[in-house]
Short mmCIF file of C-alpha atoms in Angstrom, two decimals:
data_model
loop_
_atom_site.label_atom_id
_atom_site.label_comp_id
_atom_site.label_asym_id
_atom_site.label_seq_id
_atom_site.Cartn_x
_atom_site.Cartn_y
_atom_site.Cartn_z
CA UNK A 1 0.00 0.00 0.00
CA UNK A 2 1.49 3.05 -0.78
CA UNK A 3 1.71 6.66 1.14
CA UNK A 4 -1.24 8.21 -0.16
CA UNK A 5 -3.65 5.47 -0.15
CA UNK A 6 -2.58 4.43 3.19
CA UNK A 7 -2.76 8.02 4.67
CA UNK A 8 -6.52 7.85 2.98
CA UNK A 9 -6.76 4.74 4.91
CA UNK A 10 -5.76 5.85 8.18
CA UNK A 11 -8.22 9.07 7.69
CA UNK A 12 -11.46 6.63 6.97
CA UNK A 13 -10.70 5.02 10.48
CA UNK A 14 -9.84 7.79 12.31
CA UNK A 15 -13.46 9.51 10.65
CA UNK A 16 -15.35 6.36 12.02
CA UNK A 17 -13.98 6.47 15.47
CA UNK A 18 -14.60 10.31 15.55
CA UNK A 19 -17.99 9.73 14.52
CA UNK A 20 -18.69 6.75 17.01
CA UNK A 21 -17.41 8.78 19.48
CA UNK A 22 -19.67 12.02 19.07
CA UNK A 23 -22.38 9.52 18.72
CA UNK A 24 -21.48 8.35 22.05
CA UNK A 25 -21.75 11.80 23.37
CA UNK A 26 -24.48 13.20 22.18
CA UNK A 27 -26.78 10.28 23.34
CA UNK A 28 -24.70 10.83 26.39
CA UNK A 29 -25.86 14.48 26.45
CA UNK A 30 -29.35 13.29 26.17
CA UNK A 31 -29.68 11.26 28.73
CA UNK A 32 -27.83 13.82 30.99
CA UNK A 33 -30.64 16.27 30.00
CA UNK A 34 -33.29 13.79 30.48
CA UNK A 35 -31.98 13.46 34.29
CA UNK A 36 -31.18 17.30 34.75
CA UNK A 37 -34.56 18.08 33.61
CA UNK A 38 -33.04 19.45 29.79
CA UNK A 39 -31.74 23.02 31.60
CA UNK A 40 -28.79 21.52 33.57
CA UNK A 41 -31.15 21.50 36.92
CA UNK A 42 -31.92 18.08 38.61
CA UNK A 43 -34.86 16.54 38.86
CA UNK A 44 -37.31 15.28 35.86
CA UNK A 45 -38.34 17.79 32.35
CA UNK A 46 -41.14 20.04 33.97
CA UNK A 47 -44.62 19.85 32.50
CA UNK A 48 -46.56 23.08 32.95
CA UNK A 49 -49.21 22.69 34.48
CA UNK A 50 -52.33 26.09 34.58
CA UNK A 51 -54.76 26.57 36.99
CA UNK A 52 -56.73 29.30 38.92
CA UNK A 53 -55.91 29.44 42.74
CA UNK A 54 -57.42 31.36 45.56
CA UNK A 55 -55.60 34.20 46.86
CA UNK A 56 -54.54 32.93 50.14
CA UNK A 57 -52.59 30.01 48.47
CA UNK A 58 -50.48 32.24 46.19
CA UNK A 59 -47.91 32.87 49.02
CA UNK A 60 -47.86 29.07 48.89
CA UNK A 61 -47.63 28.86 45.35
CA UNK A 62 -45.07 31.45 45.13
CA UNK A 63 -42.57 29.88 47.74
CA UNK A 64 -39.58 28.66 46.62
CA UNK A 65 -39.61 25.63 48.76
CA UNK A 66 -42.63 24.73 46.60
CA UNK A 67 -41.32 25.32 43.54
CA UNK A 68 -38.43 23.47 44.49
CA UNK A 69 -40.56 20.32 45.27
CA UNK A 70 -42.95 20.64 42.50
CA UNK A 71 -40.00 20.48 40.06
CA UNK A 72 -38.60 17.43 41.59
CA UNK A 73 -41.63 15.89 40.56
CA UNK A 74 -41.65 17.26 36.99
CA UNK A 75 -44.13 19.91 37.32
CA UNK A 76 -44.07 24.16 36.97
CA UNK A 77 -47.30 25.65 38.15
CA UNK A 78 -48.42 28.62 36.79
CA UNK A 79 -51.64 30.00 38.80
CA UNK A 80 -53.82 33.42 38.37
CA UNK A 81 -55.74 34.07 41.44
CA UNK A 82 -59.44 34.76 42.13
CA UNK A 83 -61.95 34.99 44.39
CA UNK A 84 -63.50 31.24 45.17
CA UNK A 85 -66.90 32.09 44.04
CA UNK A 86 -66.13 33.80 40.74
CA UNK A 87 -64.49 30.92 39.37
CA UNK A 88 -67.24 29.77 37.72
CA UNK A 89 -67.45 33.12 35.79
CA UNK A 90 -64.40 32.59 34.08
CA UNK A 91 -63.36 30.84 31.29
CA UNK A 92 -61.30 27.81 31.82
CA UNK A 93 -59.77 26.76 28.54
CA UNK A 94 -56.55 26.13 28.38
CA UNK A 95 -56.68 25.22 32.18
CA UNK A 96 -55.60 22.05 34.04
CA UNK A 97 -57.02 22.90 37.27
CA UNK A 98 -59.16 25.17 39.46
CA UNK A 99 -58.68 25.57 42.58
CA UNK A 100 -61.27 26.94 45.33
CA UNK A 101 -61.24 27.59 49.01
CA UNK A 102 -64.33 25.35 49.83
CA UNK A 103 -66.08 22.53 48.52
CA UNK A 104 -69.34 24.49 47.90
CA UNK A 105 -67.64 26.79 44.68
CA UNK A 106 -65.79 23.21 43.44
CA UNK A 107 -69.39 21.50 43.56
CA UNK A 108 -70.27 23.98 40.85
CA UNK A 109 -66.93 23.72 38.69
CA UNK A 110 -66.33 19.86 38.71
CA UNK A 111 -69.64 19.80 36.39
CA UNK A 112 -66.72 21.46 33.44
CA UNK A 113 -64.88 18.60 34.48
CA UNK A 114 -64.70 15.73 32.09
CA UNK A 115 -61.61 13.87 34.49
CA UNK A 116 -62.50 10.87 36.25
CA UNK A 117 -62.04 10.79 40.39
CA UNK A 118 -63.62 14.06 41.25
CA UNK A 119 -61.98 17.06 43.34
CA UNK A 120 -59.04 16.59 45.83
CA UNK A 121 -58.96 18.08 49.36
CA UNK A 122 -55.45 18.35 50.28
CA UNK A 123 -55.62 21.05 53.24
CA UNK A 124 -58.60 22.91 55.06
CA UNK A 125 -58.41 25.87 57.44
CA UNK A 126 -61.17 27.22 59.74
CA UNK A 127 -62.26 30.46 59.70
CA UNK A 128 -61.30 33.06 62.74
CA UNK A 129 -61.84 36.62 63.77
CA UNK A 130 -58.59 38.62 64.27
CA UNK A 131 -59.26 41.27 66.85
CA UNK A 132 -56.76 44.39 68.41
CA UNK A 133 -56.94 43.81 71.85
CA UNK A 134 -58.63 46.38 73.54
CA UNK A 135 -61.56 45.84 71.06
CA UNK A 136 -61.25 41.85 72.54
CA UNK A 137 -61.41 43.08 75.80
CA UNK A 138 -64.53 44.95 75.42
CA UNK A 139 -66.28 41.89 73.29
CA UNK A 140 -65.15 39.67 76.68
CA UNK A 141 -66.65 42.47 79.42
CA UNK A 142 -69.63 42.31 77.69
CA UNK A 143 -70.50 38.97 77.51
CA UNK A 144 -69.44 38.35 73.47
CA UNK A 145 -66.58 36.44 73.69
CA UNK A 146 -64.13 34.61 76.29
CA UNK A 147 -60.21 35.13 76.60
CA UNK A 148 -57.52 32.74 77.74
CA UNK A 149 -54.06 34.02 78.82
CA UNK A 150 -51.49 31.76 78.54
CA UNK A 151 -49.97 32.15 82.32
CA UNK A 152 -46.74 34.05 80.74
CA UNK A 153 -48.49 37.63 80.00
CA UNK A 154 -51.27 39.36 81.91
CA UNK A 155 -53.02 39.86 78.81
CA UNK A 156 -55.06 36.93 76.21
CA UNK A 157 -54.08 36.63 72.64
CA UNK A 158 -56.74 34.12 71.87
CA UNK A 159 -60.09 33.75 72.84
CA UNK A 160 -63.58 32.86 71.60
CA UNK A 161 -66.16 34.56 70.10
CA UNK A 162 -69.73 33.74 71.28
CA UNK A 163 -71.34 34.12 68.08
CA UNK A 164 -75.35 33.42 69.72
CA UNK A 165 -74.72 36.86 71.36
CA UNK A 166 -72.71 38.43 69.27
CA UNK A 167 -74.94 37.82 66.10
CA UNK A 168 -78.08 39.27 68.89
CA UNK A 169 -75.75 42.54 69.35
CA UNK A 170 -75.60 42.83 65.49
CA UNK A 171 -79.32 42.20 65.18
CA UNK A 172 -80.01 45.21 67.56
CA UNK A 173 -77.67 47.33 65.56
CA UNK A 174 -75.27 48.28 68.89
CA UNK A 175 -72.54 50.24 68.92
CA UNK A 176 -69.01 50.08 70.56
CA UNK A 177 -70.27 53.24 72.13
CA UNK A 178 -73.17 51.25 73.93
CA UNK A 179 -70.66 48.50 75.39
CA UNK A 180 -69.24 49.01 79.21
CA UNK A 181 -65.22 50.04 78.73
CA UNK A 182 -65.34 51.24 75.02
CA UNK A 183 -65.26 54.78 76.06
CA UNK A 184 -61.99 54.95 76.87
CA UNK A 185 -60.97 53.85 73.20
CA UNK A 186 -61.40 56.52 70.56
CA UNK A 187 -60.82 53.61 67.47
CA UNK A 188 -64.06 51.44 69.08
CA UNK A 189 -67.11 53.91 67.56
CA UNK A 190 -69.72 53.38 65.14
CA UNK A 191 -71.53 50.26 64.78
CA UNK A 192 -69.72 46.83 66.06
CA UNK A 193 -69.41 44.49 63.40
CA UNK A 194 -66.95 41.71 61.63
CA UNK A 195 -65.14 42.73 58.33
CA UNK A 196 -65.67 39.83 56.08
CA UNK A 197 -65.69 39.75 52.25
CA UNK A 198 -67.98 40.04 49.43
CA UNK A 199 -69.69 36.75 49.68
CA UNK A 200 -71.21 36.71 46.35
CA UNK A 201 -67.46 36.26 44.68
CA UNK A 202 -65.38 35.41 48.00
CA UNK A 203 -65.45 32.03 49.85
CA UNK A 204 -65.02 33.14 53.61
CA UNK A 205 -67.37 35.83 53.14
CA UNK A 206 -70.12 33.19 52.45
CA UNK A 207 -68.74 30.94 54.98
CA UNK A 208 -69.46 33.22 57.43
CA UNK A 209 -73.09 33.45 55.79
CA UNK A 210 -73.58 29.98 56.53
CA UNK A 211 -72.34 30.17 59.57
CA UNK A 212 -73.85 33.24 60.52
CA UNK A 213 -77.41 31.56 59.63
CA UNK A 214 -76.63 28.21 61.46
CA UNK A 215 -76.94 30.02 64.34
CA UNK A 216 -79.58 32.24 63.81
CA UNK A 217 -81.72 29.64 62.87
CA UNK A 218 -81.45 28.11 65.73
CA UNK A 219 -79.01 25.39 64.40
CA UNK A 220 -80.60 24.42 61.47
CA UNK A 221 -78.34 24.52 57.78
CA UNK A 222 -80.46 26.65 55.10
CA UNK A 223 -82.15 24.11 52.99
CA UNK A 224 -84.28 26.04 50.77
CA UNK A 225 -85.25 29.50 49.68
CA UNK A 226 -87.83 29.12 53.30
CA UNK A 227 -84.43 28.83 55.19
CA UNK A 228 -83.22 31.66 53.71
CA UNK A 229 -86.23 33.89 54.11
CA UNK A 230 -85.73 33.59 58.18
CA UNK A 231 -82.31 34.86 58.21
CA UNK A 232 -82.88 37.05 55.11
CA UNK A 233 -82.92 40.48 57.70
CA UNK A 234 -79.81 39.55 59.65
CA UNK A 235 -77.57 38.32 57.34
CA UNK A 236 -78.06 41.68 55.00
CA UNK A 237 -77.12 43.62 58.00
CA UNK A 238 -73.84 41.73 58.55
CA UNK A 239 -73.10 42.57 54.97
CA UNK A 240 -74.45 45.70 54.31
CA UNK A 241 -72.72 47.20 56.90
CA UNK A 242 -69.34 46.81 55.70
CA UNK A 243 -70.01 49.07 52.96
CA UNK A 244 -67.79 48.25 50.08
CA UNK A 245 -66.28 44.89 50.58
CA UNK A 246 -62.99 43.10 49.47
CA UNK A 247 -63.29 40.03 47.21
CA UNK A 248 -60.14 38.80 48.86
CA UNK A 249 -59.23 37.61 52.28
CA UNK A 250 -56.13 38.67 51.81
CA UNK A 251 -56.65 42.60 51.76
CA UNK A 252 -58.40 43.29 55.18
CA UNK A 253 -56.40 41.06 57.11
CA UNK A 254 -53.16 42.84 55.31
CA UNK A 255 -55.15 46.36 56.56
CA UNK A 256 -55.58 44.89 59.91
CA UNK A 257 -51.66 44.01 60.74
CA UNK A 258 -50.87 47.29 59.49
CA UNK A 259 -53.58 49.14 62.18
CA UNK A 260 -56.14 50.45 59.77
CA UNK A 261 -59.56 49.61 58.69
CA UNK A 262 -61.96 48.27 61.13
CA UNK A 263 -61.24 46.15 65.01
CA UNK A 264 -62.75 42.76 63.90
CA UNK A 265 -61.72 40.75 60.51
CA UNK A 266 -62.62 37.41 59.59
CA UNK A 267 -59.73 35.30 58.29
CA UNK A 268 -58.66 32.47 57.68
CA UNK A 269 -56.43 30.40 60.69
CA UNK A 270 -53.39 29.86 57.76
CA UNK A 271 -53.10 33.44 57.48
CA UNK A 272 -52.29 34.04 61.17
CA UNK A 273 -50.57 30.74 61.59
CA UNK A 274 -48.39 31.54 58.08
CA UNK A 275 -47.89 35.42 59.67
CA UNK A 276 -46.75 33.81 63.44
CA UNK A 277 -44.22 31.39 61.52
CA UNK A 278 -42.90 33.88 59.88
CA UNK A 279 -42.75 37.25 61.58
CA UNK A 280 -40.60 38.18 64.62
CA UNK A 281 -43.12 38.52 67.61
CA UNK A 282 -42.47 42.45 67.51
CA UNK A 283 -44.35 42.40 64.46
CA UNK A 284 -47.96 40.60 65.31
CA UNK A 285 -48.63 43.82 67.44
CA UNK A 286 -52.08 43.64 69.80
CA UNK A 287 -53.35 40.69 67.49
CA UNK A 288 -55.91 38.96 69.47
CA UNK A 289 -57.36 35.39 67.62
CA UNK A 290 -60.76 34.63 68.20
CA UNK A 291 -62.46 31.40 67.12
CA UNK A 292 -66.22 31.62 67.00
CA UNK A 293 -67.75 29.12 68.94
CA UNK A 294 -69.30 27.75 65.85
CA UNK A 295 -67.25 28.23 62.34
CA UNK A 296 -67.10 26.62 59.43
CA UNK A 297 -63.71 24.77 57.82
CA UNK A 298 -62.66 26.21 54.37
CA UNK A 299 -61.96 22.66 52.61
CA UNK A 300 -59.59 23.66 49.90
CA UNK A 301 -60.77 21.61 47.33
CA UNK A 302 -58.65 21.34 43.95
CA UNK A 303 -60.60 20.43 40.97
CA UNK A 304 -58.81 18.52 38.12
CA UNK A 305 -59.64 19.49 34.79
CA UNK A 306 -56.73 17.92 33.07
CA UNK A 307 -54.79 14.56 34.13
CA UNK A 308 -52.40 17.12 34.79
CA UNK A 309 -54.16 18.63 37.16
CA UNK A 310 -54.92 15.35 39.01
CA UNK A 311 -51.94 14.80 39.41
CA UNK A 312 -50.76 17.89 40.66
CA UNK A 313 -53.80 17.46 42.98
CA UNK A 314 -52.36 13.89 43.91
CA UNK A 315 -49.16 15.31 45.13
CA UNK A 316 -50.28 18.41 47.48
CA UNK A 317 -51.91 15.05 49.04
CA UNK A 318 -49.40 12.92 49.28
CA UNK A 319 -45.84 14.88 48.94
CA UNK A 320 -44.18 14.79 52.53
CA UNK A 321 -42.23 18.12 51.71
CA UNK A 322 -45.15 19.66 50.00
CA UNK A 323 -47.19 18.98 52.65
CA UNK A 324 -44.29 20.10 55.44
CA UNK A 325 -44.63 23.48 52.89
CA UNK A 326 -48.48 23.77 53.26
CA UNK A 327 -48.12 23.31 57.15
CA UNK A 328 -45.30 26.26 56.77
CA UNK A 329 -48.05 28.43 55.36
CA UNK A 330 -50.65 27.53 58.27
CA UNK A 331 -52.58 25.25 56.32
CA UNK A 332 -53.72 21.66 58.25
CA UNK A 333 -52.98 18.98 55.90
CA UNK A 334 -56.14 16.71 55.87
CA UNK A 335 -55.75 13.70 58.29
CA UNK A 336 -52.79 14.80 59.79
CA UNK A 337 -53.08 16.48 62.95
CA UNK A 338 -49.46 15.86 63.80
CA UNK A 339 -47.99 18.23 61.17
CA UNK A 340 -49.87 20.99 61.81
CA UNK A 341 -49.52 20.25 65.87
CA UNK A 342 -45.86 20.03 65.48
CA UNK A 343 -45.58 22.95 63.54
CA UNK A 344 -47.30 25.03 65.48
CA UNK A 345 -46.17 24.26 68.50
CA UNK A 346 -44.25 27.44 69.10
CA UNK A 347 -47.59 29.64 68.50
CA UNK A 348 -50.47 27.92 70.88
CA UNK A 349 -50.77 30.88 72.78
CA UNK A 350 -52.59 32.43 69.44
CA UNK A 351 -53.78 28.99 67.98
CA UNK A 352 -55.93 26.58 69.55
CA UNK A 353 -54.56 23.31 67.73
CA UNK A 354 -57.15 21.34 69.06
CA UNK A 355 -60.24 23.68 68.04
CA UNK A 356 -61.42 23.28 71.93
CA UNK A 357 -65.52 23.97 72.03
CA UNK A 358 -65.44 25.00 68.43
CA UNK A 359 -68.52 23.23 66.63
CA UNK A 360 -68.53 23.09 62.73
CA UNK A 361 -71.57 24.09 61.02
CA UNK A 362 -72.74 22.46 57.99
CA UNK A 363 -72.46 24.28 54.65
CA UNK A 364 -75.49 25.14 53.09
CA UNK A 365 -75.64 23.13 48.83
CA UNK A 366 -73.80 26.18 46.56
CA UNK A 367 -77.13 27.25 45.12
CA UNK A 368 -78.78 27.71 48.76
CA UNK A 369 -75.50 29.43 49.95
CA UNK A 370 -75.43 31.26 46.53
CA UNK A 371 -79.01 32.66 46.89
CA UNK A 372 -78.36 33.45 50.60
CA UNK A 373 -75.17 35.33 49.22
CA UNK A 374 -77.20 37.69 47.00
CA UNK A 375 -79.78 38.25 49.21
CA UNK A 376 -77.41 39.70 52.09
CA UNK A 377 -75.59 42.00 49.42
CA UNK A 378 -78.74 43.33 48.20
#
């Protein structure tokens, strides 16, 4: 063989190695971005999964420790927020999930749902009253609510709100002014009521209707439009005397922690637990928690409209370090008490992990509590 052709020679087998060998390494490559998720991160590719969210989970949405756990599981959420009840108004093409505060709101969206299995119930929080404390105090001297001190400060940070006689006060239309040790506080005037939210689009504002009308009807949940009629008068005047209201939990109870708007907010317990886990105690100020003697549990209750969204659903469920994330942001993972005991454990003084004397009220079918909704806002 001479020179040339054995240079040529040479060349062809080099070429083949070469060739076998970038082969090699792109398939190599591949794989590598199959197990770093294609963008050099670990975990699997992320599939993008779209969904509408109430407000008081975006903080949960948002955190990086979710994120973090999501995309170990292949998923990126990307959520809009709205109020519970106005869900239904929207259009949800192009989503995989919805993703309500209650069960009531998903009753009504699970009908656009064409995936097998039904809704998912991953967390629930009940619903409290946030109170500054001298306007506790005065609730407590007059009969409307009990305080417990925990034995290391003369004063109570949580308590209970009696809501027989408190709903009697609102039904008589008192004032702070008419209740003994007021006087003395120039913020306690005008008319004593709760700041809740519009419950026509927002899901604790109709909570608290259903509530609200428990009681007043001498325990009975509103099963028709009869039901309705014999709370019709009271439950307007817890509404309409808000004036303009919030479609958002997440505004008042913001207003309240900064000292403006009115003495009494309904909220949700994961807002105060979230704001005690993550505040320095300087912060919470005069915040006094009250749980109403009878409340109602916000179930939030994911609705899959996608497999996607099932399975996103599946794995706020299940996921130990999405569920250590929900119990971060005060949310009680459903049957598991321990989590949200353990995690709390620092802040019993404001939460009562046991809900001691606190009865649930049944929740009213969403076209009872919807018609009861409308009627109070006029």
């Amino acid at each position: 063989m001479g020179f040339r052709a054995h240079a040529a020679y040479v060349r062809r087998i080099v070429g083949i190695v070469l060739a076998v060998l970038l082969i090699g390494g792109v398939a190599a490559a591949v794989v590598a971005g199959r197990d770093r998720g294609g963008d050099g991160s670990s975990g699997t590719a992320a599939t993008t999964v779209r969904g509408v969210i109430g407000s008081e989970k975006a903080e949960f949405f948002a955190d990086p420790d979710t994120v973090e756990a999501l995309a170990a599981r292949g998923i990126t959420v990307k959520a809009e927020t709205s109020g519970s009840w106005a869900m239904d108004q929207l259009s949800l093409e192009g989503q995989d999930f919805a993703f309500p505060s209650s069960k009531a709101p998903a009753d009504e969206l699970r009908r656009r749902s064409a995936v097998e299995g039904g809704p998912l119930r991953p967390f629930y929080s009940p619903l409290v009253v946030v109170a500054h404390r001298n306007a506790a105090e005065v609730l407590a001297a007059n009969g409307l609510a009990r305080l417990k001190t925990d034995g290391t400060s003369s004063f109570a940070t949580r308590g209970t709100l009696l809501m027989g006689p408190y709903l009697k006060a609102a039904e008589a239309d008192r004032t702070w002014q008419q209740l003994e040790g007021a006087s003395g506080h120039a913020e306690l005037s005008g008319t004593l009521f709760i700041t809740s939210t519009d419950p026509v689009s927002s899901n604790s504002g109709a909570l608290y209707l259903a509530a609200a009308s428990y009681v007043a009807d001498g325990g009975r949940v509103a099963a028709d439009r009869a039901a309705v009629d014999r709370t019709a008068v009271l439950m307007r005047k817890l509404v309409q005397v808000q004036g303009a209201q919030q479609t958002s939990s997440d505004a008042p109870f913001r207003d309240f922690i900064s000292g403006v708007g009115n003495p009494l907010v309904l909220v949700y317990e994961s807002q105060v637990a979230s704001l005690l886990t993550h505040s320095r105690r300087q912060e919470i100020g005069d915040l006094v928690v009250l749980y109403p003697d009878t409340t109602v549990s916000s179930d939030h209750t994911l609705v899959p409209l996608t497999a996607a969204g099932r399975r996103l659903g599946e794995l706020l469920s299940t996921d130990p370090r999405l569920r250590e994330v929900a119990v971060r942001h005060g949310f009680r993972p459903q049957g598991a008490a321990a989590e949200f005991t353990a995690a709390t454990a620092a802040h019993t003084d404001y939460i009562d992990q046991q809900l001691t004397g606190v009865r649930q009220a049944p929740v009213p079918t969403a076209e009872v509590l919807r018609t009861m909704a409308e009627r109070a806002r006029g």
